[in-house]
Amino acid sequence: MRVELPQPPVADRKPVVIRVQGDEIVDEFAWLENRDDPAVIAYLEAENAYAEAVMAPAAALRERLYHEMRGRIKEDDCSVPVPHGRYRYYSRTESGAEYPLMCRTEGDDGPEEVLLDLNALAVGHAFCRLGPYEPSPDHRRLAYGLDTTGAIIFTLYIKDLTTGDLIDAPIERVDNVAWADEQTLFYTVYDEAHRPYRLYRHVVGTSPADDVLVYEETDERFNVSLRRSRSGAYLFLTCYSHGGTEVRYVPTATPFAEWRVIYPRRPKIEYFVDHHGDRFYIRTNDGAENFRLVSAPVDHPTDVVEILPERADTLIDGVTCFADYLVVYERRAGLRQIRISDPDGNNPRYVSFPEPVYTCTPDANKEFVTDQLRLSYSSLVTPPSIVAYDMRRGTWQVLKQEEIPSGYDPSLYVSERLWASAPDGVQVPMSIVYRRDRPRNGGPCLLVGYGAYGYSYDPAFDSKRLSLLDRGFVVAIAHIRGGQELGRQWYEQGRMLHKPNTFSDFIACAEHLINEGYTSPSHLAISGRSAGGLLMSAVVNARPDLFQAVVAGVPFTNVIIAMLKPDLPLTVTEWEQWGNPAIEEEYRVMRSYDPYLNLKPGAYPHILATAGLHDLQVPYWDPAKWVAKLRTVKTNDTMLLLRTNLQAGHSGHSGRFARLEEFAWEYAFILTALGIHA
């Protein structure tokens, strides 16, 4: 007997006409953008209730998935201590606690000091996230930031680590923090559009109301980012946009001195700076699309010496200076490589990795004078490991590998690299993982992707994923254009006027998995978040027949409408990523794929969209409007669900167990949509 499903909420239709480039756009759900309207909150709550009612039959499955995922977490755990001066800094978690304790010891065997208990700080808040976390150079004070809304905007506190007292008043709307010396702290703050734009100087023991405004970025396309060099000799303020950078610096020994510009900004020229001895080390795309590495005297930064030229097959995407070493992070053939040399670039050698498909990123490396390079390593089958790589001897030591208390045998799983042919003939890489005993019979598959901002979606381990793999899934990552896996051109060919390549690449990956027998349209689920949610909503418009289930996490679906609102957080800075509707050529490309505006009557797969009420990156109304409009055009009876977290923002819940509940919900939706209940 068929169970009658509840009726979905119906959002009121209140047409608003938008005219742009000779087109007339009718937005019937613009009223959902007013978060202060009680009817908006009522609608979001009704959608939440409807989603719970539709998925009620899967409640036991959700509970089972949650306990599977939680069983893979070592609840009482400790991170690998990070040497920093005479101290060792680490975090640890206790059984049943949502948040970690931030701790240190003096030396390797000193008594533990608990610097912050995030569980205590979270009391009274539905959300709690630690942001900046910077001990002063003498380790007597701690500057730290807390976000208790999910908006990714931090309140800065300064704690006396001798007395345990907070000193000075809290500072609001903070992004980055860096100490110059024991008394002088610099920090950046957000404007109302969620753009870090100002740099202030604070002297400990004074009122933040008296803090000095050091720099204000007046170009709304640019953000600012602050950091201290590993050498400790300089602070760097990087002004950056999607179309260029400019770096200012001040010696930490003279924090009241004027900040100087290394190179004035130029269109499309990016550069990033580190320091060693009397020279700056500069990674730049000036005359080198895949970047090159140069050095220059601090006093004469135009007198450059090239250390590492551009290479057509290799992207330079990071540089770290140590007292006796120069570490360069590269990408070649879609994989990370690490080049280690003398500080002048001579005597190069590369780190050898134990698997053909992997990811490796720098871990916390606080010390300048050291032979040890801390790395975080994993693959689709190898749990994350913290590795100490001896740069002098070339040896590799695993300090800690993530434990899976419920048990995990990596030999049961296999990882591969596949290549799909895009419509223009470009070969698009995919990383896939599945159980060795899984037959290639068109069974279930989850394909994920992102494809924006030059962000590379690396093939890393995820213990939650085992709940799908052990139910017969293939899990695939599509390394599509818009990311930077295959170099800078891979990114450039997936943004602005070339953005449609991102979507056609993803569709090509899905078709390849089907053609090779890994899955079938009736067993294929896809998932992506944020700009990856834009990907989900765009490809489901283009090929609704190709997928059975779609999870669009905080999806950016109102591309043109958002880009027409310069007062929205991030809009002006995003014009160089998606385009500006005021420019007709850019508008026409956006209009061709805009998920909200390209919805049309027809059958759609099962769709779950998520939102965060306090999300400043993708406002809650973006997915809400998309779902409301989808309900007016969808002609079949597949699930269409919207879940809005009314207490969080872009990243969902902050607690480690609460986050698992969200993942269990999404996995249960996928399994239900694919007809897998065991």
mmCIF file of C-alpha atoms in Angstrom, residues 56 155 333 416 433 450 454 468 502 522 526 552 556 563 567 631 650-651:
data_model
loop_
_atom_site.group_PDB
_atom_site.id
_atom_site.type_symbol
_atom_site.label_atom_id
_atom_site.label_comp_id
_atom_site.label_asym_id
_atom_site.label_seq_id
_atom_site.Cartn_x
_atom_site.Cartn_y
_atom_site.Cartn_z
ATOM 1 C CA ALA A 56 10.699 10.007 8.634
ATOM 2 C CA THR A 155 35.301 38.535 18.169
ATOM 3 C CA ALA A 333 49.722 15.872 -13.467
ATOM 4 C CA GLU A 416 42.185 4.666 -9.199
ATOM 5 C CA VAL A 433 37.578 4.650 -4.608
ATOM 6 C CA TYR A 450 33.629 21.852 -6.931
ATOM 7 C CA GLY A 454 41.311 27.659 -8.373
ATOM 8 C CA LEU A 468 28.772 4.399 1.356
ATOM 9 C CA THR A 502 33.082 23.387 -15.454
ATOM 10 C CA SER A 522 19.283 5.347 -11.881
ATOM 11 C CA ILE A 526 25.965 13.810 -7.096
ATOM 12 C CA ALA A 552 23.271 20.763 -3.211
ATOM 13 C CA PHE A 556 24.977 29.482 -5.114
ATOM 14 C CA MET A 563 25.837 39.819 -9.048
ATOM 15 C CA ASP A 567 25.720 45.708 -1.447
ATOM 16 C CA ARG A 631 8.331 23.364 -6.941
ATOM 17 C CA HIS A 650 27.968 28.406 5.613
ATOM 18 C CA SER A 651 29.598 25.372 7.218
#
